[in-house]
Amino acid sequence: MIPYFRYTFIPLGPVHIQVWGLMVATGIVVATLVGRREAKRRGLDPDAFVDLATWIMISALVFARLFHVFVYEPAAYLAAPLRIFKVWEGGMSSFGGFFGAAVGALYYARKRKLRFLAYADAACYAFPLGYGIGRIGCFLIHDHPGTLSHSLLAVRYPGGARLDHGLLLSLTGFAIFAVFYVLNRRRIARGEAFGRFLPLLMVSYGAVRFVLDFYRAYDLPGSDVRYAGLTPAQYGSLLLIAGGAWLLAGMRKAGRART
């Protein structure tokens, strides 16, 4: 098992750098650089990709906060509305971020008349790597404890060993990126313009997240809210899987039509 440790900030004189924010920012930068390189390799405008990534990041952060406020803790924030702006206290929803990212990407692509699927494919190729790095921050502060477990990946929390979803989701991101890296090499070898990383990301992440959320803690203060026995992320996962499957079917149909 993994020993319990908690790093919330890095002291630099009078300044305390929040570990979670640092890892999320690092993940965003790494994913943007990898995506920019991939976009350039595919003959896309790398500067337009960075602009697109900026819109995605801003929109994702805004929607991640709003989704958390209105879905996870609506009563608490209605009682103290000004807390909505206290983002340093934590409270972000990854699925709210996904929705926001889609809104920002579609808006900017339409505004700049970019080939959305081509740029989205490069972005989705790089995203799991950045996600894996960002989720390390969740693991270091242990803000997503799971159920009690004797697994080798369990963390020795005070009061009993538990799964840690920051760690599990970080590993998920790295695993998906490793698969995408192999698929991308094959795409390059075959001379294909772009792959199917958008729907593959939706299906793979959605399926893993749906299963993992059954192992989120439900017996601790602050445990995720459930609606009809499922977390909001699980409902989001089902939408991701359905949307990804629909996109894959459409791409395959279009591919057969061209041959």
PDB file of C-alpha atoms in Angstrom:
ATOM      1  CA  MET A   1       0.000   0.000   0.000  1.00  0.00           C
ATOM      2  CA  ILE A   2       0.947   3.627  -0.428  1.00  0.00           C
ATOM      3  CA  PRO A   3       1.829   5.587   2.726  1.00  0.00           C
ATOM      4  CA  TYR A   4      -0.339   8.603   3.536  1.00  0.00           C
ATOM      5  CA  PHE A   5       1.234  12.014   2.970  1.00  0.00           C
ATOM      6  CA  ARG A   6      -0.279  15.367   2.176  1.00  0.00           C
ATOM      7  CA  TYR A   7       1.321  18.300   0.375  1.00  0.00           C
ATOM      8  CA  THR A   8      -0.996  21.282   0.054  1.00  0.00           C
ATOM      9  CA  PHE A   9       1.468  24.071  -0.658  1.00  0.00           C
ATOM     10  CA  ILE A  10       5.118  24.841  -1.360  1.00  0.00           C
ATOM     11  CA  PRO A  11       6.479  27.659   0.836  1.00  0.00           C
ATOM     12  CA  LEU A  12       8.656  30.194  -0.964  1.00  0.00           C
ATOM     13  CA  GLY A  13       9.404  32.793   1.668  1.00  0.00           C
ATOM     14  CA  PRO A  14       6.191  34.701   2.364  1.00  0.00           C
ATOM     15  CA  VAL A  15       4.477  33.121  -0.663  1.00  0.00           C
ATOM     16  CA  HIS A  16       2.730  29.764  -0.545  1.00  0.00           C
ATOM     17  CA  ILE A  17       2.279  28.075  -3.925  1.00  0.00           C
ATOM     18  CA  GLN A  18      -0.752  25.799  -3.896  1.00  0.00           C
ATOM     19  CA  VAL A  19       0.282  22.324  -5.055  1.00  0.00           C
ATOM     20  CA  TRP A  20      -3.067  21.535  -6.685  1.00  0.00           C
ATOM     21  CA  GLY A  21      -3.031  24.721  -8.741  1.00  0.00           C
ATOM     22  CA  LEU A  22       0.613  24.197  -9.691  1.00  0.00           C
ATOM     23  CA  MET A  23      -0.025  20.691 -11.012  1.00  0.00           C
ATOM     24  CA  VAL A  24      -3.144  21.756 -12.907  1.00  0.00           C
ATOM     25  CA  ALA A  25      -1.259  24.662 -14.476  1.00  0.00           C
ATOM     26  CA  THR A  26       1.620  22.342 -15.390  1.00  0.00           C
ATOM     27  CA  GLY A  27      -0.804  19.908 -16.990  1.00  0.00           C
ATOM     28  CA  ILE A  28      -2.392  22.685 -19.036  1.00  0.00           C
ATOM     29  CA  VAL A  29       0.987  23.959 -20.262  1.00  0.00           C
ATOM     30  CA  VAL A  30       2.279  20.481 -21.144  1.00  0.00           C
ATOM     31  CA  ALA A  31      -0.912  19.501 -22.978  1.00  0.00           C
ATOM     32  CA  THR A  32      -0.889  22.798 -24.901  1.00  0.00           C
ATOM     33  CA  LEU A  33       2.735  22.358 -25.970  1.00  0.00           C
ATOM     34  CA  VAL A  34       2.216  18.728 -27.002  1.00  0.00           C
ATOM     35  CA  GLY A  35      -0.988  19.635 -28.831  1.00  0.00           C
ATOM     36  CA  ARG A  36       0.690  22.571 -30.584  1.00  0.00           C
ATOM     37  CA  ARG A  37       3.492  20.325 -31.783  1.00  0.00           C
ATOM     38  CA  GLU A  38       0.962  17.773 -33.002  1.00  0.00           C
ATOM     39  CA  ALA A  39      -1.087  20.436 -34.774  1.00  0.00           C
ATOM     40  CA  LYS A  40       2.020  21.738 -36.556  1.00  0.00           C
ATOM     41  CA  ARG A  41       2.968  18.195 -37.584  1.00  0.00           C
ATOM     42  CA  ARG A  42      -0.454  17.817 -39.174  1.00  0.00           C
ATOM     43  CA  GLY A  43      -0.139  21.034 -41.165  1.00  0.00           C
ATOM     44  CA  LEU A  44      -2.486  23.014 -38.921  1.00  0.00           C
ATOM     45  CA  ASP A  45      -1.784  26.540 -37.685  1.00  0.00           C
ATOM     46  CA  PRO A  46       0.071  26.087 -34.363  1.00  0.00           C
ATOM     47  CA  ASP A  47      -0.699  29.637 -33.216  1.00  0.00           C
ATOM     48  CA  ALA A  48      -4.393  29.108 -33.872  1.00  0.00           C
ATOM     49  CA  PHE A  49      -4.156  25.934 -31.813  1.00  0.00           C
ATOM     50  CA  VAL A  50      -2.698  27.853 -28.854  1.00  0.00           C
ATOM     51  CA  ASP A  51      -5.471  30.444 -29.148  1.00  0.00           C
ATOM     52  CA  LEU A  52      -8.014  27.624 -29.258  1.00  0.00           C
ATOM     53  CA  ALA A  53      -6.422  26.018 -26.183  1.00  0.00           C
ATOM     54  CA  THR A  54      -6.653  29.349 -24.345  1.00  0.00           C
ATOM     55  CA  TRP A  55     -10.373  29.608 -25.059  1.00  0.00           C
ATOM     56  CA  ILE A  56     -10.819  26.005 -23.981  1.00  0.00           C
ATOM     57  CA  MET A  57      -8.944  26.595 -20.710  1.00  0.00           C
ATOM     58  CA  ILE A  58     -10.863  29.736 -19.737  1.00  0.00           C
ATOM     59  CA  SER A  59     -14.253  28.296 -20.624  1.00  0.00           C
ATOM     60  CA  ALA A  60     -13.451  24.995 -18.900  1.00  0.00           C
ATOM     61  CA  LEU A  61     -12.439  26.687 -15.640  1.00  0.00           C
ATOM     62  CA  VAL A  62     -15.569  28.849 -15.565  1.00  0.00           C
ATOM     63  CA  PHE A  63     -17.940  25.962 -16.245  1.00  0.00           C
ATOM     64  CA  ALA A  64     -16.054  23.651 -13.886  1.00  0.00           C
ATOM     65  CA  ARG A  65     -16.715  26.100 -11.070  1.00  0.00           C
ATOM     66  CA  LEU A  66     -20.351  26.732 -11.965  1.00  0.00           C
ATOM     67  CA  PHE A  67     -21.105  23.024 -12.349  1.00  0.00           C
ATOM     68  CA  HIS A  68     -19.654  22.321  -8.916  1.00  0.00           C
ATOM     69  CA  VAL A  69     -21.650  25.155  -7.361  1.00  0.00           C
ATOM     70  CA  PHE A  70     -25.029  24.265  -8.833  1.00  0.00           C
ATOM     71  CA  VAL A  71     -24.773  20.464  -8.960  1.00  0.00           C
ATOM     72  CA  TYR A  72     -22.590  19.388  -6.060  1.00  0.00           C
ATOM     73  CA  GLU A  73     -23.269  21.971  -3.327  1.00  0.00           C
ATOM     74  CA  PRO A  74     -26.167  24.234  -4.376  1.00  0.00           C
ATOM     75  CA  ALA A  75     -27.575  24.731  -0.850  1.00  0.00           C
ATOM     76  CA  ALA A  76     -24.210  25.739   0.620  1.00  0.00           C
ATOM     77  CA  TYR A  77     -23.544  28.330  -2.076  1.00  0.00           C
ATOM     78  CA  LEU A  78     -27.085  29.699  -2.048  1.00  0.00           C
ATOM     79  CA  ALA A  79     -26.657  30.291   1.676  1.00  0.00           C
ATOM     80  CA  ALA A  80     -23.411  32.211   1.047  1.00  0.00           C
ATOM     81  CA  PRO A  81     -23.365  33.369  -2.614  1.00  0.00           C
ATOM     82  CA  LEU A  82     -20.045  35.200  -2.333  1.00  0.00           C
ATOM     83  CA  ARG A  83     -18.343  31.834  -1.793  1.00  0.00           C
ATOM     84  CA  ILE A  84     -18.853  31.212  -5.511  1.00  0.00           C
ATOM     85  CA  PHE A  85     -15.948  33.564  -6.191  1.00  0.00           C
ATOM     86  CA  LYS A  86     -13.632  32.027  -3.581  1.00  0.00           C
ATOM     87  CA  VAL A  87     -12.065  29.562  -5.973  1.00  0.00           C
ATOM     88  CA  TRP A  88      -8.996  29.220  -3.755  1.00  0.00           C
ATOM     89  CA  GLU A  89     -11.161  27.235  -1.339  1.00  0.00           C
ATOM     90  CA  GLY A  90     -11.516  24.517  -3.968  1.00  0.00           C
ATOM     91  CA  GLY A  91     -14.560  23.202  -5.759  1.00  0.00           C
ATOM     92  CA  MET A  92     -14.196  22.324  -9.441  1.00  0.00           C
ATOM     93  CA  SER A  93     -16.062  19.723 -11.475  1.00  0.00           C
ATOM     94  CA  SER A  94     -14.160  17.953 -14.227  1.00  0.00           C
ATOM     95  CA  PHE A  95     -17.350  17.273 -16.168  1.00  0.00           C
ATOM     96  CA  GLY A  96     -18.365  20.897 -15.937  1.00  0.00           C
ATOM     97  CA  GLY A  97     -14.900  21.616 -17.325  1.00  0.00           C
ATOM     98  CA  PHE A  98     -15.443  19.174 -20.206  1.00  0.00           C
ATOM     99  CA  PHE A  99     -18.710  20.863 -21.127  1.00  0.00           C
ATOM    100  CA  GLY A 100     -17.099  24.284 -20.895  1.00  0.00           C
ATOM    101  CA  ALA A 101     -14.168  23.135 -23.018  1.00  0.00           C
ATOM    102  CA  ALA A 102     -16.573  21.986 -25.740  1.00  0.00           C
ATOM    103  CA  VAL A 103     -18.419  25.314 -25.661  1.00  0.00           C
ATOM    104  CA  GLY A 104     -15.184  27.320 -25.837  1.00  0.00           C
ATOM    105  CA  ALA A 105     -13.724  25.161 -28.599  1.00  0.00           C
ATOM    106  CA  LEU A 106     -16.827  25.258 -30.775  1.00  0.00           C
ATOM    107  CA  TYR A 107     -17.199  29.015 -30.343  1.00  0.00           C
ATOM    108  CA  TYR A 108     -13.594  29.807 -31.230  1.00  0.00           C
ATOM    109  CA  ALA A 109     -13.435  27.322 -34.119  1.00  0.00           C
ATOM    110  CA  ARG A 110     -16.567  28.819 -35.607  1.00  0.00           C
ATOM    111  CA  LYS A 111     -15.299  32.360 -35.048  1.00  0.00           C
ATOM    112  CA  ARG A 112     -11.976  31.625 -36.769  1.00  0.00           C
ATOM    113  CA  LYS A 113     -13.527  29.228 -39.289  1.00  0.00           C
ATOM    114  CA  LEU A 114     -11.171  26.448 -38.239  1.00  0.00           C
ATOM    115  CA  ARG A 115     -11.612  22.796 -39.140  1.00  0.00           C
ATOM    116  CA  PHE A 116     -13.022  21.802 -35.793  1.00  0.00           C
ATOM    117  CA  LEU A 117     -12.493  18.039 -35.989  1.00  0.00           C
ATOM    118  CA  ALA A 118      -8.887  18.427 -37.133  1.00  0.00           C
ATOM    119  CA  TYR A 119      -7.963  20.769 -34.275  1.00  0.00           C
ATOM    120  CA  ALA A 120     -10.078  18.835 -31.769  1.00  0.00           C
ATOM    121  CA  ASP A 121      -8.276  15.642 -32.751  1.00  0.00           C
ATOM    122  CA  ALA A 122      -4.883  17.183 -31.945  1.00  0.00           C
ATOM    123  CA  ALA A 123      -6.217  18.617 -28.682  1.00  0.00           C
ATOM    124  CA  CYS A 124      -7.763  15.314 -27.580  1.00  0.00           C
ATOM    125  CA  TYR A 125      -4.531  13.494 -28.392  1.00  0.00           C
ATOM    126  CA  ALA A 126      -2.645  15.706 -25.913  1.00  0.00           C
ATOM    127  CA  PHE A 127      -5.366  16.114 -23.292  1.00  0.00           C
ATOM    128  CA  PRO A 128      -4.905  12.805 -21.389  1.00  0.00           C
ATOM    129  CA  LEU A 129      -1.256  13.644 -20.693  1.00  0.00           C
ATOM    130  CA  GLY A 130      -2.157  17.020 -19.213  1.00  0.00           C
ATOM    131  CA  TYR A 131      -5.040  15.443 -17.315  1.00  0.00           C
ATOM    132  CA  GLY A 132      -2.750  12.829 -15.801  1.00  0.00           C
ATOM    133  CA  ILE A 133      -0.342  15.539 -14.629  1.00  0.00           C
ATOM    134  CA  GLY A 134      -3.124  17.726 -13.242  1.00  0.00           C
ATOM    135  CA  ARG A 135      -4.681  14.884 -11.270  1.00  0.00           C
ATOM    136  CA  ILE A 136      -1.381  14.367  -9.455  1.00  0.00           C
ATOM    137  CA  GLY A 137      -2.341  17.560  -7.625  1.00  0.00           C
ATOM    138  CA  CYS A 138      -5.569  15.905  -6.450  1.00  0.00           C
ATOM    139  CA  PHE A 139      -3.553  12.927  -5.218  1.00  0.00           C
ATOM    140  CA  LEU A 140      -1.048  15.064  -3.323  1.00  0.00           C
ATOM    141  CA  ILE A 141      -3.784  16.876  -1.395  1.00  0.00           C
ATOM    142  CA  HIS A 142      -6.058  13.788  -1.184  1.00  0.00           C
ATOM    143  CA  ASP A 143      -9.275  15.649  -1.939  1.00  0.00           C
ATOM    144  CA  HIS A 144     -10.976  12.652  -3.582  1.00  0.00           C
ATOM    145  CA  PRO A 145     -10.819   9.717  -1.141  1.00  0.00           C
ATOM    146  CA  GLY A 146     -12.363   6.451  -2.192  1.00  0.00           C
ATOM    147  CA  THR A 147     -13.828   3.456  -0.434  1.00  0.00           C
ATOM    148  CA  LEU A 148     -11.937   1.342   2.097  1.00  0.00           C
ATOM    149  CA  SER A 149      -9.651  -1.083   0.296  1.00  0.00           C
ATOM    150  CA  HIS A 150      -6.769  -3.542   0.667  1.00  0.00           C
ATOM    151  CA  SER A 151      -5.556  -2.899  -2.896  1.00  0.00           C
ATOM    152  CA  LEU A 152      -1.877  -2.303  -3.599  1.00  0.00           C
ATOM    153  CA  LEU A 153      -2.944   1.112  -4.927  1.00  0.00           C
ATOM    154  CA  ALA A 154      -4.780   2.003  -1.720  1.00  0.00           C
ATOM    155  CA  VAL A 155      -3.454   4.825   0.449  1.00  0.00           C
ATOM    156  CA  ARG A 156      -3.107   4.385   4.214  1.00  0.00           C
ATOM    157  CA  TYR A 157      -5.493   7.170   5.148  1.00  0.00           C
ATOM    158  CA  PRO A 158      -5.930   7.929   8.845  1.00  0.00           C
ATOM    159  CA  GLY A 159      -8.743   5.627   9.947  1.00  0.00           C
ATOM    160  CA  GLY A 160      -8.133   2.964   7.290  1.00  0.00           C
ATOM    161  CA  ALA A 161      -6.629   2.352   3.866  1.00  0.00           C
ATOM    162  CA  ARG A 162      -8.678   3.752   0.997  1.00  0.00           C
ATOM    163  CA  LEU A 163      -8.504   4.096  -2.735  1.00  0.00           C
ATOM    164  CA  ASP A 164      -7.512   7.578  -3.857  1.00  0.00           C
ATOM    165  CA  HIS A 165      -9.272   8.843  -6.954  1.00  0.00           C
ATOM    166  CA  GLY A 166      -6.687  11.505  -7.625  1.00  0.00           C
ATOM    167  CA  LEU A 167      -4.150   8.728  -8.116  1.00  0.00           C
ATOM    168  CA  LEU A 168      -6.508   6.446 -10.059  1.00  0.00           C
ATOM    169  CA  LEU A 169      -7.597   9.216 -12.433  1.00  0.00           C
ATOM    170  CA  SER A 170      -3.998  10.344 -12.921  1.00  0.00           C
ATOM    171  CA  LEU A 171      -3.032   6.805 -13.906  1.00  0.00           C
ATOM    172  CA  THR A 172      -6.065   6.678 -16.198  1.00  0.00           C
ATOM    173  CA  GLY A 173      -4.901   9.818 -18.004  1.00  0.00           C
ATOM    174  CA  PHE A 174      -1.373   8.480 -18.489  1.00  0.00           C
ATOM    175  CA  ALA A 175      -2.694   5.090 -19.666  1.00  0.00           C
ATOM    176  CA  ILE A 176      -5.013   6.673 -22.259  1.00  0.00           C
ATOM    177  CA  PHE A 177      -2.188   8.886 -23.523  1.00  0.00           C
ATOM    178  CA  ALA A 178       0.096   5.837 -23.883  1.00  0.00           C
ATOM    179  CA  VAL A 179      -2.549   4.132 -26.045  1.00  0.00           C
ATOM    180  CA  PHE A 180      -3.106   7.321 -28.047  1.00  0.00           C
ATOM    181  CA  TYR A 181       0.638   7.660 -28.605  1.00  0.00           C
ATOM    182  CA  VAL A 182       0.757   4.191 -30.180  1.00  0.00           C
ATOM    183  CA  LEU A 183      -2.341   4.880 -32.274  1.00  0.00           C
ATOM    184  CA  ASN A 184      -0.886   8.193 -33.419  1.00  0.00           C
ATOM    185  CA  ARG A 185       2.304   6.512 -34.569  1.00  0.00           C
ATOM    186  CA  ARG A 186       0.200   4.113 -36.627  1.00  0.00           C
ATOM    187  CA  ARG A 187      -1.808   7.035 -38.025  1.00  0.00           C
ATOM    188  CA  ILE A 188       1.418   8.725 -39.146  1.00  0.00           C
ATOM    189  CA  ALA A 189       2.700   5.494 -40.710  1.00  0.00           C
ATOM    190  CA  ARG A 190      -0.536   5.120 -42.674  1.00  0.00           C
ATOM    191  CA  GLY A 191      -0.480   8.740 -43.814  1.00  0.00           C
ATOM    192  CA  GLU A 192      -3.888   9.550 -42.312  1.00  0.00           C
ATOM    193  CA  ALA A 193      -4.746  13.233 -41.862  1.00  0.00           C
ATOM    194  CA  PHE A 194      -6.178  12.745 -38.393  1.00  0.00           C
ATOM    195  CA  GLY A 195      -7.436   9.987 -36.178  1.00  0.00           C
ATOM    196  CA  ARG A 196     -10.459   9.503 -33.991  1.00  0.00           C
ATOM    197  CA  PHE A 197      -9.089  10.743 -30.688  1.00  0.00           C
ATOM    198  CA  LEU A 198     -12.143  12.848 -29.823  1.00  0.00           C
ATOM    199  CA  PRO A 199     -14.656   9.968 -29.735  1.00  0.00           C
ATOM    200  CA  LEU A 200     -12.072   7.513 -28.398  1.00  0.00           C
ATOM    201  CA  LEU A 201     -11.332   9.865 -25.509  1.00  0.00           C
ATOM    202  CA  MET A 202     -15.032  10.299 -24.780  1.00  0.00           C
ATOM    203  CA  VAL A 203     -15.713   6.559 -24.724  1.00  0.00           C
ATOM    204  CA  SER A 204     -12.569   5.435 -22.888  1.00  0.00           C
ATOM    205  CA  TYR A 205     -12.602   8.120 -20.202  1.00  0.00           C
ATOM    206  CA  GLY A 206     -16.361   7.894 -19.775  1.00  0.00           C
ATOM    207  CA  ALA A 207     -16.252   4.115 -19.281  1.00  0.00           C
ATOM    208  CA  VAL A 208     -13.386   4.208 -16.771  1.00  0.00           C
ATOM    209  CA  ARG A 209     -14.842   7.121 -14.828  1.00  0.00           C
ATOM    210  CA  PHE A 210     -18.282   5.512 -14.634  1.00  0.00           C
ATOM    211  CA  VAL A 211     -16.796   2.412 -13.009  1.00  0.00           C
ATOM    212  CA  LEU A 212     -14.372   4.248 -10.721  1.00  0.00           C
ATOM    213  CA  ASP A 213     -17.066   6.464  -9.226  1.00  0.00           C
ATOM    214  CA  PHE A 214     -18.682   3.416  -7.644  1.00  0.00           C
ATOM    215  CA  TYR A 215     -15.551   3.330  -5.465  1.00  0.00           C
ATOM    216  CA  ARG A 216     -15.736   6.954  -4.311  1.00  0.00           C
ATOM    217  CA  ALA A 217     -16.135   7.438  -0.578  1.00  0.00           C
ATOM    218  CA  TYR A 218     -19.709   7.728   0.603  1.00  0.00           C
ATOM    219  CA  ASP A 219     -19.057   7.456   4.350  1.00  0.00           C
ATOM    220  CA  LEU A 220     -16.981  10.602   4.891  1.00  0.00           C
ATOM    221  CA  PRO A 221     -17.987  14.239   5.433  1.00  0.00           C
ATOM    222  CA  GLY A 222     -18.055  16.016   2.095  1.00  0.00           C
ATOM    223  CA  SER A 223     -18.566  12.833   0.078  1.00  0.00           C
ATOM    224  CA  ASP A 224     -19.906  13.365  -3.435  1.00  0.00           C
ATOM    225  CA  VAL A 225     -23.624  13.903  -3.755  1.00  0.00           C
ATOM    226  CA  ARG A 226     -25.589  11.073  -5.389  1.00  0.00           C
ATOM    227  CA  TYR A 227     -28.738  11.278  -7.475  1.00  0.00           C
ATOM    228  CA  ALA A 228     -30.618   7.970  -7.671  1.00  0.00           C
ATOM    229  CA  GLY A 229     -27.472   6.224  -6.506  1.00  0.00           C
ATOM    230  CA  LEU A 230     -25.124   7.727  -9.098  1.00  0.00           C
ATOM    231  CA  THR A 231     -22.717  10.658  -8.873  1.00  0.00           C
ATOM    232  CA  PRO A 232     -23.090  13.607 -11.276  1.00  0.00           C
ATOM    233  CA  ALA A 233     -19.864  12.418 -12.937  1.00  0.00           C
ATOM    234  CA  GLN A 234     -21.447   9.043 -13.676  1.00  0.00           C
ATOM    235  CA  TYR A 235     -24.340  10.689 -15.486  1.00  0.00           C
ATOM    236  CA  GLY A 236     -21.791  12.765 -17.366  1.00  0.00           C
ATOM    237  CA  SER A 237     -19.870   9.586 -18.183  1.00  0.00           C
ATOM    238  CA  LEU A 238     -22.958   8.015 -19.743  1.00  0.00           C
ATOM    239  CA  LEU A 239     -23.390  11.091 -21.933  1.00  0.00           C
ATOM    240  CA  LEU A 240     -19.722  10.945 -22.936  1.00  0.00           C
ATOM    241  CA  ILE A 241     -19.970   7.272 -23.874  1.00  0.00           C
ATOM    242  CA  ALA A 242     -23.155   7.801 -25.890  1.00  0.00           C
ATOM    243  CA  GLY A 243     -21.763  10.878 -27.653  1.00  0.00           C
ATOM    244  CA  GLY A 244     -18.440   9.202 -28.395  1.00  0.00           C
ATOM    245  CA  ALA A 245     -20.115   6.081 -29.766  1.00  0.00           C
ATOM    246  CA  TRP A 246     -22.326   8.251 -31.985  1.00  0.00           C
ATOM    247  CA  LEU A 247     -19.291  10.134 -33.336  1.00  0.00           C
ATOM    248  CA  LEU A 248     -17.379   6.897 -33.974  1.00  0.00           C
ATOM    249  CA  ALA A 249     -20.325   5.432 -35.864  1.00  0.00           C
ATOM    250  CA  GLY A 250     -20.616   8.577 -37.959  1.00  0.00           C
ATOM    251  CA  MET A 251     -16.881   8.589 -38.758  1.00  0.00           C
ATOM    252  CA  ARG A 252     -16.953   4.949 -39.781  1.00  0.00           C
ATOM    253  CA  LYS A 253     -19.964   5.536 -41.970  1.00  0.00           C
ATOM    254  CA  ALA A 254     -18.255   8.510 -43.624  1.00  0.00           C
ATOM    255  CA  GLY A 255     -15.100   6.407 -44.113  1.00  0.00           C
ATOM    256  CA  ARG A 256     -17.029   3.643 -45.854  1.00  0.00           C
ATOM    257  CA  ALA A 257     -18.743   6.204 -48.075  1.00  0.00           C
ATOM    258  CA  ARG A 258     -15.368   7.498 -49.273  1.00  0.00           C
ATOM    259  CA  THR A 259     -14.097   4.013 -50.187  1.00  0.00           C
TER     260      THR A 259
END
